[in-house]
């Protein structure tokens, strides 16, 4: 059976049962369980330090009302980070390369931020659709443009995460295939490709971490406009 480069993005299944739910929930097993003691071991201390750092970065632009979202945004950040990093391991499946999953994460949270603004401060939220001092002739066009840009936000969130991870996985597979293929005929070129593959892997680790942070950071900025 011939496999294409895009087969790695198909959802795995066992006896016809999709395993995407298992691959999505597996990262939660890697998080150490919390203990009643303040300091247990170095791993738990590192975990608490990282969670505290992420929470401070996400909540610093928000007021006290926005701090209610700290648990949701921090949990989403850690969830995406673990999934993205685990997807770089060989013979693994990355659920965040699926646009459907990313949209399922982006759309409800974006809608929640929008409804929060419409409930708490409807005038301010609707005022974002029309900048102050707009000429009368441009009002209909600007309202249409701002409404389109507002509605396209969840799609942009999902597509950005999907496209970056998919492109990185494809590049890794292409270069690794070239490394193995050229090893018997051109060893020097194969070693050069191996070096490029190593550097690309380091870059993809950084991309996996940055994209998880950017996804949650944009959600926090959308929340900032509505609280």
One Martini backbone bead per residue (centre of mass of N, CA, C, O) as a GRO file, in nm:
protein
  227
    1UNK     BB    1   0.094   0.037   0.025
    2UNK     BB    2   0.054   0.369  -0.053
    3UNK     BB    3   0.194   0.656   0.092
    4UNK     BB    4   0.136   0.969   0.187
    5UNK     BB    5   0.211   1.270   0.338
    6UNK     BB    6  -0.106   1.294   0.453
    7UNK     BB    7  -0.148   1.033   0.637
    8UNK     BB    8  -0.053   1.157   0.918
    9UNK     BB    9  -0.345   1.327   0.942
   10UNK     BB   10  -0.498   1.085   0.997
   11UNK     BB   11  -0.714   0.924   1.184
   12UNK     BB   12  -0.687   0.691   1.403
   13UNK     BB   13  -0.764   0.330   1.412
   14UNK     BB   14  -0.959   0.060   1.585
   15UNK     BB   15  -1.184  -0.132   1.456
   16UNK     BB   16  -1.322   0.153   1.354
   17UNK     BB   17  -1.208   0.323   1.598
   18UNK     BB   18  -1.147   0.622   1.699
   19UNK     BB   19  -0.834   0.768   1.857
   20UNK     BB   20  -0.849   1.081   1.912
   21UNK     BB   21  -0.941   1.090   2.209
   22UNK     BB   22  -0.694   0.953   2.331
   23UNK     BB   23  -0.480   1.154   2.211
   24UNK     BB   24  -0.609   1.399   2.366
   25UNK     BB   25  -0.603   1.275   2.675
   26UNK     BB   26  -0.305   1.183   2.731
   27UNK     BB   27  -0.157   1.445   2.842
   28UNK     BB   28  -0.297   1.439   3.126
   29UNK     BB   29  -0.112   1.198   3.237
   30UNK     BB   30   0.163   1.386   3.254
   31UNK     BB   31   0.042   1.531   3.490
   32UNK     BB   32   0.102   1.593   3.794
   33UNK     BB   33  -0.025   1.540   4.086
   34UNK     BB   34  -0.149   1.696   4.341
   35UNK     BB   35  -0.043   1.810   4.659
   36UNK     BB   36  -0.070   1.914   4.989
   37UNK     BB   37   0.198   1.997   4.958
   38UNK     BB   38   0.400   2.249   4.853
   39UNK     BB   39   0.661   2.054   4.842
   40UNK     BB   40   0.776   1.764   4.668
   41UNK     BB   41   0.917   1.814   4.380
   42UNK     BB   42   1.068   1.924   4.096
   43UNK     BB   43   0.832   1.881   3.901
   44UNK     BB   44   0.614   2.033   4.063
   45UNK     BB   45   0.769   2.298   4.081
   46UNK     BB   46   0.785   2.344   3.773
   47UNK     BB   47   0.483   2.343   3.724
   48UNK     BB   48   0.407   2.583   3.907
   49UNK     BB   49   0.592   2.790   3.770
   50UNK     BB   50   0.465   2.773   3.486
   51UNK     BB   51   0.173   2.840   3.560
   52UNK     BB   52   0.237   3.115   3.688
   53UNK     BB   53   0.364   3.245   3.436
   54UNK     BB   54   0.125   3.214   3.240
   55UNK     BB   55  -0.088   3.360   3.410
   56UNK     BB   56   0.052   3.635   3.419
   57UNK     BB   57   0.069   3.686   3.110
   58UNK     BB   58  -0.249   3.664   3.058
   59UNK     BB   59  -0.364   3.859   3.310
   60UNK     BB   60  -0.225   4.145   3.301
   61UNK     BB   61  -0.432   4.297   3.088
   62UNK     BB   62  -0.651   4.233   3.292
   63UNK     BB   63  -0.904   4.251   3.486
   64UNK     BB   64  -1.087   4.117   3.739
   65UNK     BB   65  -1.300   3.988   3.551
   66UNK     BB   66  -1.085   3.828   3.371
   67UNK     BB   67  -0.972   3.632   3.604
   68UNK     BB   68  -1.192   3.404   3.567
   69UNK     BB   69  -1.018   3.284   3.305
   70UNK     BB   70  -0.756   3.147   3.408
   71UNK     BB   71  -0.819   2.841   3.405
   72UNK     BB   72  -0.895   2.809   3.107
   73UNK     BB   73  -0.639   2.932   2.967
   74UNK     BB   74  -0.421   2.763   3.109
   75UNK     BB   75  -0.530   2.483   3.031
   76UNK     BB   76  -0.517   2.531   2.724
   77UNK     BB   77  -0.216   2.581   2.705
   78UNK     BB   78  -0.119   2.305   2.815
   79UNK     BB   79  -0.275   2.129   2.618
   80UNK     BB   80  -0.146   2.233   2.352
   81UNK     BB   81   0.149   2.192   2.427
   82UNK     BB   82   0.144   1.882   2.464
   83UNK     BB   83   0.031   1.805   2.186
   84UNK     BB   84   0.248   1.940   2.008
   85UNK     BB   85   0.497   1.790   2.130
   86UNK     BB   86   0.398   1.492   2.096
   87UNK     BB   87   0.370   1.517   1.774
   88UNK     BB   88   0.699   1.497   1.731
   89UNK     BB   89   0.688   1.217   1.764
   90UNK     BB   90   0.722   0.918   1.659
   91UNK     BB   91   0.432   0.766   1.573
   92UNK     BB   92   0.231   1.012   1.588
   93UNK     BB   93  -0.059   1.208   1.675
   94UNK     BB   94  -0.194   1.534   1.578
   95UNK     BB   95  -0.483   1.696   1.658
   96UNK     BB   96  -0.394   2.006   1.573
   97UNK     BB   97  -0.409   1.933   1.250
   98UNK     BB   98  -0.714   1.969   1.293
   99UNK     BB   99  -0.953   2.193   1.209
  100UNK     BB  100  -1.195   2.094   1.373
  101UNK     BB  101  -1.064   2.112   1.653
  102UNK     BB  102  -0.976   2.411   1.651
  103UNK     BB  103  -1.264   2.520   1.608
  104UNK     BB  104  -1.381   2.385   1.869
  105UNK     BB  105  -1.201   2.578   2.048
  106UNK     BB  106  -1.246   2.871   1.928
  107UNK     BB  107  -1.550   2.933   1.899
  108UNK     BB  108  -1.663   2.915   2.194
  109UNK     BB  109  -1.462   3.120   2.320
  110UNK     BB  110  -1.525   3.359   2.139
  111UNK     BB  111  -1.830   3.365   2.203
  112UNK     BB  112  -1.797   3.414   2.505
  113UNK     BB  113  -1.656   3.690   2.483
  114UNK     BB  114  -1.883   3.828   2.323
  115UNK     BB  115  -2.118   3.780   2.527
  116UNK     BB  116  -1.986   3.923   2.763
  117UNK     BB  117  -1.985   4.205   2.631
  118UNK     BB  118  -2.294   4.223   2.566
  119UNK     BB  119  -2.379   4.201   2.871
  120UNK     BB  120  -2.192   4.420   3.021
  121UNK     BB  121  -2.104   4.609   2.737
  122UNK     BB  122  -2.275   4.686   2.468
  123UNK     BB  123  -2.176   4.965   2.369
  124UNK     BB  124  -1.872   4.901   2.351
  125UNK     BB  125  -1.886   4.651   2.168
  126UNK     BB  126  -2.039   4.799   1.931
  127UNK     BB  127  -1.825   5.037   1.901
  128UNK     BB  128  -1.604   4.865   1.747
  129UNK     BB  129  -1.756   4.883   1.460
  130UNK     BB  130  -1.719   5.213   1.511
  131UNK     BB  131  -1.522   5.453   1.471
  132UNK     BB  132  -1.430   5.748   1.574
  133UNK     BB  133  -1.493   5.988   1.323
  134UNK     BB  134  -1.660   5.879   1.098
  135UNK     BB  135  -1.766   5.914   0.806
  136UNK     BB  136  -2.079   5.886   0.680
  137UNK     BB  137  -2.014   5.732   0.408
  138UNK     BB  138  -1.837   5.496   0.575
  139UNK     BB  139  -2.018   5.344   0.775
  140UNK     BB  140  -2.126   5.087   0.624
  141UNK     BB  141  -1.847   4.975   0.540
  142UNK     BB  142  -1.718   4.956   0.826
  143UNK     BB  143  -1.925   4.771   0.955
  144UNK     BB  144  -1.879   4.537   0.758
  145UNK     BB  145  -1.576   4.499   0.809
  146UNK     BB  146  -1.582   4.461   1.121
  147UNK     BB  147  -1.775   4.220   1.120
  148UNK     BB  148  -1.597   4.032   0.952
  149UNK     BB  149  -1.347   4.042   1.141
  150UNK     BB  150  -1.502   3.925   1.385
  151UNK     BB  151  -1.610   3.650   1.251
  152UNK     BB  152  -1.304   3.550   1.160
  153UNK     BB  153  -1.144   3.480   1.418
  154UNK     BB  154  -1.185   3.171   1.465
  155UNK     BB  155  -1.072   3.090   1.188
  156UNK     BB  156  -0.789   3.210   1.231
  157UNK     BB  157  -0.711   3.040   1.472
  158UNK     BB  158  -0.738   2.757   1.341
  159UNK     BB  159  -0.562   2.800   1.084
  160UNK     BB  160  -0.297   2.882   1.216
  161UNK     BB  161  -0.244   2.621   1.374
  162UNK     BB  162  -0.272   2.418   1.141
  163UNK     BB  163  -0.064   2.532   0.935
  164UNK     BB  164   0.195   2.529   1.109
  165UNK     BB  165   0.194   2.224   1.182
  166UNK     BB  166   0.166   2.102   0.899
  167UNK     BB  167   0.421   2.226   0.772
  168UNK     BB  168   0.625   2.103   0.969
  169UNK     BB  169   0.559   1.801   0.920
  170UNK     BB  170   0.619   1.802   0.616
  171UNK     BB  171   0.915   1.889   0.629
  172UNK     BB  172   1.017   1.655   0.801
  173UNK     BB  173   0.932   1.429   0.603
  174UNK     BB  174   1.086   1.523   0.354
  175UNK     BB  175   1.375   1.530   0.477
  176UNK     BB  176   1.380   1.237   0.584
  177UNK     BB  177   1.339   1.103   0.310
  178UNK     BB  178   1.594   1.225   0.177
  179UNK     BB  179   1.800   1.106   0.374
  180UNK     BB  180   1.744   0.803   0.314
  181UNK     BB  181   1.766   0.805  -0.002
  182UNK     BB  182   2.071   0.949  -0.018
  183UNK     BB  183   2.267   0.759   0.144
  184UNK     BB  184   2.362   0.556  -0.093
  185UNK     BB  185   2.452   0.786  -0.311
  186UNK     BB  186   2.470   1.068  -0.112
  187UNK     BB  187   2.613   1.112   0.184
  188UNK     BB  188   2.668   1.416   0.209
  189UNK     BB  189   2.378   1.511   0.153
  190UNK     BB  190   2.252   1.345   0.381
  191UNK     BB  191   2.401   1.487   0.616
  192UNK     BB  192   2.291   1.767   0.551
  193UNK     BB  193   1.992   1.687   0.586
  194UNK     BB  194   2.025   1.600   0.882
  195UNK     BB  195   2.099   1.880   0.987
  196UNK     BB  196   1.839   2.018   0.895
  197UNK     BB  197   1.651   1.833   1.059
  198UNK     BB  198   1.755   1.915   1.337
  199UNK     BB  199   1.690   2.220   1.311
  200UNK     BB  200   1.387   2.181   1.245
  201UNK     BB  201   1.309   2.046   1.511
  202UNK     BB  202   1.375   2.284   1.690
  203UNK     BB  203   1.181   2.478   1.548
  204UNK     BB  204   0.919   2.306   1.604
  205UNK     BB  205   0.926   2.331   1.906
  206UNK     BB  206   0.892   2.635   1.907
  207UNK     BB  207   0.627   2.643   1.744
  208UNK     BB  208   0.455   2.472   1.938
  209UNK     BB  209   0.478   2.680   2.171
  210UNK     BB  210   0.392   2.944   2.029
  211UNK     BB  211   0.109   2.857   1.922
  212UNK     BB  212  -0.017   2.805   2.197
  213UNK     BB  213   0.025   3.096   2.301
  214UNK     BB  214  -0.119   3.255   2.073
  215UNK     BB  215  -0.398   3.135   2.099
  216UNK     BB  216  -0.444   3.236   2.397
  217UNK     BB  217  -0.367   3.533   2.364
  218UNK     BB  218  -0.595   3.611   2.167
  219UNK     BB  219  -0.823   3.541   2.359
  220UNK     BB  220  -0.738   3.751   2.575
  221UNK     BB  221  -0.774   3.996   2.384
  222UNK     BB  222  -1.074   3.952   2.332
  223UNK     BB  223  -1.148   3.975   2.633
  224UNK     BB  224  -1.040   4.266   2.682
  225UNK     BB  225  -1.269   4.403   2.499
  226UNK     BB  226  -1.519   4.269   2.706
  227UNK     BB  227  -1.418   4.379   3.025
   0.00000   0.00000   0.00000
